[in-house]
Coordinates of C-alpha atoms in Angstrom, one line a residue:
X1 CA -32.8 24.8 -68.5
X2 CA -31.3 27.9 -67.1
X3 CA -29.7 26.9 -63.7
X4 CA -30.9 29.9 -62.0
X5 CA -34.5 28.6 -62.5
X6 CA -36.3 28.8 -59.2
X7 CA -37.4 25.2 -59.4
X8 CA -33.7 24.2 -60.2
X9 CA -31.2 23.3 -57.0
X10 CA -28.2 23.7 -57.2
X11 CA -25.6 24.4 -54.1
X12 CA -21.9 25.5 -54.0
X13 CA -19.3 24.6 -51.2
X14 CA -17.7 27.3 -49.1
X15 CA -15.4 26.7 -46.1
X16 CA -17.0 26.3 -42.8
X17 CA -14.8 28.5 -40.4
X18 CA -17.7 29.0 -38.0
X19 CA -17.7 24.3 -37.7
X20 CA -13.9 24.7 -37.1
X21 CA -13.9 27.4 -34.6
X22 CA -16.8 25.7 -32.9
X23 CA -14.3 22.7 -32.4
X24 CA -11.8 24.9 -31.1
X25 CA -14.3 26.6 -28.7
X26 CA -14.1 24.1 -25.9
X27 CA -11.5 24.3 -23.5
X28 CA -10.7 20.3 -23.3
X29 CA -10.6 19.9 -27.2
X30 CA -8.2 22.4 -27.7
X31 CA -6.3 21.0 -24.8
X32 CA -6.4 17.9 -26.4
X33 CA -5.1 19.2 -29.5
X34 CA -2.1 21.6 -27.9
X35 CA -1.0 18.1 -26.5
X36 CA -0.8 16.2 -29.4
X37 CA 1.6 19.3 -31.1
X38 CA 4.1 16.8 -29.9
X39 CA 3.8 14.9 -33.0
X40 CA 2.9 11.6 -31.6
X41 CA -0.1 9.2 -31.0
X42 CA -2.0 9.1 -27.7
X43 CA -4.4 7.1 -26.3
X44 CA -8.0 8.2 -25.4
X45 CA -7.0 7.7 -22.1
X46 CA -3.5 9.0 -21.8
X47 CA -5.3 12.3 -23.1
X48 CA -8.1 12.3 -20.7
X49 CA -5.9 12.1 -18.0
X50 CA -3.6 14.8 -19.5
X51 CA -6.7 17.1 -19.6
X52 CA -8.1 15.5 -16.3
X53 CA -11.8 15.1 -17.7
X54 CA -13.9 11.3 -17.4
X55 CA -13.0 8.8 -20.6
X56 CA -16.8 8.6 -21.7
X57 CA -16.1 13.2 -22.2
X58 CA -12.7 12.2 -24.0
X59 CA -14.7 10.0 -25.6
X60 CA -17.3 12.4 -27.2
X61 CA -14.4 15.0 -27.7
X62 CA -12.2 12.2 -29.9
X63 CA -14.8 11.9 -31.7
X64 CA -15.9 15.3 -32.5
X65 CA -12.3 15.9 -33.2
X66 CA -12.0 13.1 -36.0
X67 CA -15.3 13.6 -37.6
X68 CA -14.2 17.5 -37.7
X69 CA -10.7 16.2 -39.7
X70 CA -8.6 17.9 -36.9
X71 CA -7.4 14.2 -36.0
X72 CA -6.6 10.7 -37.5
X73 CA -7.4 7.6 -35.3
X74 CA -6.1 4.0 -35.7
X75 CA -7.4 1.3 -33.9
X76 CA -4.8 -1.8 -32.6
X77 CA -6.9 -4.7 -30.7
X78 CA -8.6 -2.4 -28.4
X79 CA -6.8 0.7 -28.2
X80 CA -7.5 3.8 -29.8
X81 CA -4.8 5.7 -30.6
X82 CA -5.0 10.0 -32.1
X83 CA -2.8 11.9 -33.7
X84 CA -3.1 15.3 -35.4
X85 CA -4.2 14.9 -39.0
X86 CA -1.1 16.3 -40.0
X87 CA 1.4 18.9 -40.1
X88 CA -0.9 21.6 -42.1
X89 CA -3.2 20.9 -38.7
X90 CA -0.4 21.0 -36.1
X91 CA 0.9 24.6 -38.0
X92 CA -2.7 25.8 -38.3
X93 CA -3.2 25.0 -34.8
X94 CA 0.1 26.8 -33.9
X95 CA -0.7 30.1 -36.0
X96 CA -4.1 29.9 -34.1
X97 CA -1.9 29.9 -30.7
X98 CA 0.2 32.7 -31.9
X99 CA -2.8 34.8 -32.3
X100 CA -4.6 34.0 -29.2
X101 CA -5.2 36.1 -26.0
X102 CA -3.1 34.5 -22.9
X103 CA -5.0 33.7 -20.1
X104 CA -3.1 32.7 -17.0
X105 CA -2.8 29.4 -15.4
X106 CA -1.1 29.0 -11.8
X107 CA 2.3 27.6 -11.3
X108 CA 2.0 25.0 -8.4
X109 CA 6.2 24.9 -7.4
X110 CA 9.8 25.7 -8.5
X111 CA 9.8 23.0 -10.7
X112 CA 6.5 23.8 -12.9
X113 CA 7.9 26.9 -13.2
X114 CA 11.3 25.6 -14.9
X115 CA 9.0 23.6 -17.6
X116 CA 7.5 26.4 -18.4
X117 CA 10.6 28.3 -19.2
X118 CA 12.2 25.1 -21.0
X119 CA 9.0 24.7 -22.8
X120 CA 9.2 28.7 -23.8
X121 CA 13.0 28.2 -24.7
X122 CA 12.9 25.1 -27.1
X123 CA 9.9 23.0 -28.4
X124 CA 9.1 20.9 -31.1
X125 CA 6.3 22.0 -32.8
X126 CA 4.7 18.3 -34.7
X127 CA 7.9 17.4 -36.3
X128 CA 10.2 21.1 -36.4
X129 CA 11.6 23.5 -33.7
X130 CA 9.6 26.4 -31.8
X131 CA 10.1 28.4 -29.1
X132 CA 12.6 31.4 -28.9
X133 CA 15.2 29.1 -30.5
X134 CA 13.0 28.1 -33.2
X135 CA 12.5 31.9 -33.5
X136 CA 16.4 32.7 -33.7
X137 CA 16.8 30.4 -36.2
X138 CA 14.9 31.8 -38.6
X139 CA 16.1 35.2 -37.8
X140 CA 19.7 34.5 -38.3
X141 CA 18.9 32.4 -41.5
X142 CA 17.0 35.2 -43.0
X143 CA 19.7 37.3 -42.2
X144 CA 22.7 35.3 -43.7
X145 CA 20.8 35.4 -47.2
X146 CA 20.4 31.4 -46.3
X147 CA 16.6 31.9 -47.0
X148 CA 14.8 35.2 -49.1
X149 CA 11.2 36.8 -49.2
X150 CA 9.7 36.4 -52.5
X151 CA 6.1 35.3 -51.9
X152 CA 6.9 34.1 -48.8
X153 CA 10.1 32.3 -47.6
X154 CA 12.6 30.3 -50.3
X155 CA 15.8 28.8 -49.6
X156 CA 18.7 30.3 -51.4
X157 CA 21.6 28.7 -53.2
X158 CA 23.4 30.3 -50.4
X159 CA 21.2 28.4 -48.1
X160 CA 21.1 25.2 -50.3
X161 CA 25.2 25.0 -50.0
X162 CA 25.0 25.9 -46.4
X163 CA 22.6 22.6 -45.4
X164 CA 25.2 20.4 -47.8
X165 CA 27.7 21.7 -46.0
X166 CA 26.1 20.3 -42.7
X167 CA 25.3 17.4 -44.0
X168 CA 21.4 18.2 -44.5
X169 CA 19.5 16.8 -47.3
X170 CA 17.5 19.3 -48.9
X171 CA 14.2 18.1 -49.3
X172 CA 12.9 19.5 -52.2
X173 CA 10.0 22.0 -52.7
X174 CA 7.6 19.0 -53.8
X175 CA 8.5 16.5 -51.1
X176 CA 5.1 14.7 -50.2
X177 CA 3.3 17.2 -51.4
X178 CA 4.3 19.2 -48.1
X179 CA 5.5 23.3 -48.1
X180 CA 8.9 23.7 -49.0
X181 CA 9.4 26.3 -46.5
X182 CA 7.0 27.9 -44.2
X183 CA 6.6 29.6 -41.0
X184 CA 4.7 29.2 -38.0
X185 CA 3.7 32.1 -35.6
X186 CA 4.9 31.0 -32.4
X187 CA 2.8 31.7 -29.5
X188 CA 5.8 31.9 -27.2
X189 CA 7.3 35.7 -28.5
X190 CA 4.7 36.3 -31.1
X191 CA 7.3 36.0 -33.5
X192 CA 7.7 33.4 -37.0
X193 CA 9.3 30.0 -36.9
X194 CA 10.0 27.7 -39.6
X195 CA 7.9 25.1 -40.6
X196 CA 7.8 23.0 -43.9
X197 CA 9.7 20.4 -44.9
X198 CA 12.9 22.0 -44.5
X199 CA 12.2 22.8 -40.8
X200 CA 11.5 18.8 -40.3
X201 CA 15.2 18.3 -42.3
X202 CA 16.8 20.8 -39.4
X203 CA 14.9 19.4 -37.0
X204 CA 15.6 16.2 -37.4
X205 CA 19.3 16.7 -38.4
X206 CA 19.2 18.3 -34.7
X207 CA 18.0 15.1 -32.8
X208 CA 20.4 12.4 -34.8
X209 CA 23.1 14.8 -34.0
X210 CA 22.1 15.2 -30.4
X211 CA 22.4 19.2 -30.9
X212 CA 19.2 19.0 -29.3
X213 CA 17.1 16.2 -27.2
X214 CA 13.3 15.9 -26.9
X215 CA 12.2 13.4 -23.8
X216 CA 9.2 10.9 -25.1
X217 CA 7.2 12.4 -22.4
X218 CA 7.3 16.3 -23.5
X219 CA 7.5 18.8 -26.3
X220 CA 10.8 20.0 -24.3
X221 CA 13.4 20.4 -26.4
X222 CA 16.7 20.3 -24.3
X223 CA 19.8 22.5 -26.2
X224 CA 23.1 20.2 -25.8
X225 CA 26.7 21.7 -25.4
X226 CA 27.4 20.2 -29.0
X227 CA 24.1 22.0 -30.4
X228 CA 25.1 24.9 -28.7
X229 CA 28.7 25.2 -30.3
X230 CA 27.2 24.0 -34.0
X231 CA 24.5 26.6 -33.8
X232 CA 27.1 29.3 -32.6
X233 CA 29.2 28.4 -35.2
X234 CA 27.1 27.8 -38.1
X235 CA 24.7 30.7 -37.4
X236 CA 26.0 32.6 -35.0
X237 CA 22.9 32.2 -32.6
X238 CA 23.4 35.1 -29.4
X239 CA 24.2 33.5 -26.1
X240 CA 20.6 34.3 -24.7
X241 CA 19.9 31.9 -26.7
X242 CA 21.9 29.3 -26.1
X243 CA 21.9 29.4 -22.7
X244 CA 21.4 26.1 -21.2
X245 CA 17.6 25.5 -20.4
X246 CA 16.0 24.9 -17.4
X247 CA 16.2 20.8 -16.6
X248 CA 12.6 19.7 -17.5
X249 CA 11.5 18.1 -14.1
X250 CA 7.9 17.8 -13.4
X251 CA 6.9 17.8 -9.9
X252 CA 5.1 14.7 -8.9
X253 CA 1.8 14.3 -9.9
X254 CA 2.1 16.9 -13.0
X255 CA 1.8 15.1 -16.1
X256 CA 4.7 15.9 -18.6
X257 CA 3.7 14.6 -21.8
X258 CA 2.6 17.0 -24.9
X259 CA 2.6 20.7 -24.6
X260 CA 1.0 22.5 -21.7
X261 CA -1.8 25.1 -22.0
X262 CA -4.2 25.7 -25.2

């Protein structure tokens, strides 16, 4: 039978951008989403207060959400706890930021205004470092021949002995099936960040030796003075930089978990 027969069905599959955008395209669900860049599970309503809407609307949102593959629930007793799907969701969600229009939000007191600039400064992004020093980063690993353009970003054997010297496993291009190296286009300066596994290996090399520390309750990354002297040493990061960062104090009654803003 020829399978172009008009009495023959047949049917292809195509990515639906237009059912992804159309996620996107409400204000609370992409709030929602922003939040959980912090690489962490929340409860429904933990999120619906973050995004001040009833539980029965984070409700239909969650649910839209996981049906949609933008997030993974698991259920303990009664509870309900999201996350994003993963970090090819938390970096497509990122590039989406980068890329964006800004819209402006008001900035209640002193205090709201120092997040913001802490926030700006240093951030995880899911499980690896944004923000301007996220940004820098990458910028001075590119240019110390620690990483190269081919088709994108690779690490160099330059770059390979560099991490042993800190004492960073490399994790490998094949490591759970996860990018070797990527980047991110960080929202904050319009600007590439790494992402990938190897991000995840500085990042977390970062926290467990307190060069940087991330509160439980925020995406804040806070720059230490030990960060500040192994970043100026083994990258040679400028002093913009690593200028301390505002302290992240939220005035009462602002909620500080998860990023701000979508």
């Amino acid at each position: 039978m020829n399978p172009w027969d008009a009495d023959h069905e047949s049917t292809a599959e195509t990515p639906d951008l237009a059912a992804l955008a159309a996620l996107l395209a409400d204000r609370t669900r992409a709030t929602m989403c922003m939040a959980l860049l912090d690489g962490g599970s929340w409860t429904a309503g933990e999120l619906a207060e973050y995004a001040a809407v009833a539980p029965s609307t984070t409700t239909e949102h969650l649910n839209l959400l996981v049906a949609g593959g933008l997030l993974a629930e698991e259920r303990h007793g009664r509870r309900r706890y999201v996350r994003l799907a993963g970090p090819d969701t938390a970096e497509a969600l990122e590039n989406l930021a980068g890329l964006a229009p800004y819209r402006q939000i008001p900035i209640r007191s002193l205090a709201e205004a120092n997040q913001r600039r802490a926030l700006h400064h240093a951030r995880t992004c899911y499980d690896h470092i944004a923000g301007a020093l996220g940004v820098a980063i990458a910028d001075a690993m590119t240019e110390r021949g620690l990483l190269a353009r081919e088709y994108g970003l690779v690490l160099t054997r330059a770059g390979a002995d560099w991490l042993a010297g800190l004492g960073i496993p490399d994790p490998g291009p094949q490591v759970a099936h996860r990018a070797h190296v990527r980047t991110c286009l960080d929202w904050t300066v319009r600007r590439q960040h790494l992402s990938g596994a190897l991000a995840a290996a500085l990042c977390r090399h970062a926290l467990t030796r307190s060069w940087i520390l991330k509160s439980p309750s925020t995406r804040i990354l806070t720059l230490t003075d030990t960060g500040r002297t192994a970043l100026r040493d083994s990258l040679g990061l400028p002093e913009e930089v690593l200028a301390p960062s505002p302290a992240a104090v939220l005035p009462a009654g602002v909620r500080g978990r998860g990023g701000t803003g979508a």
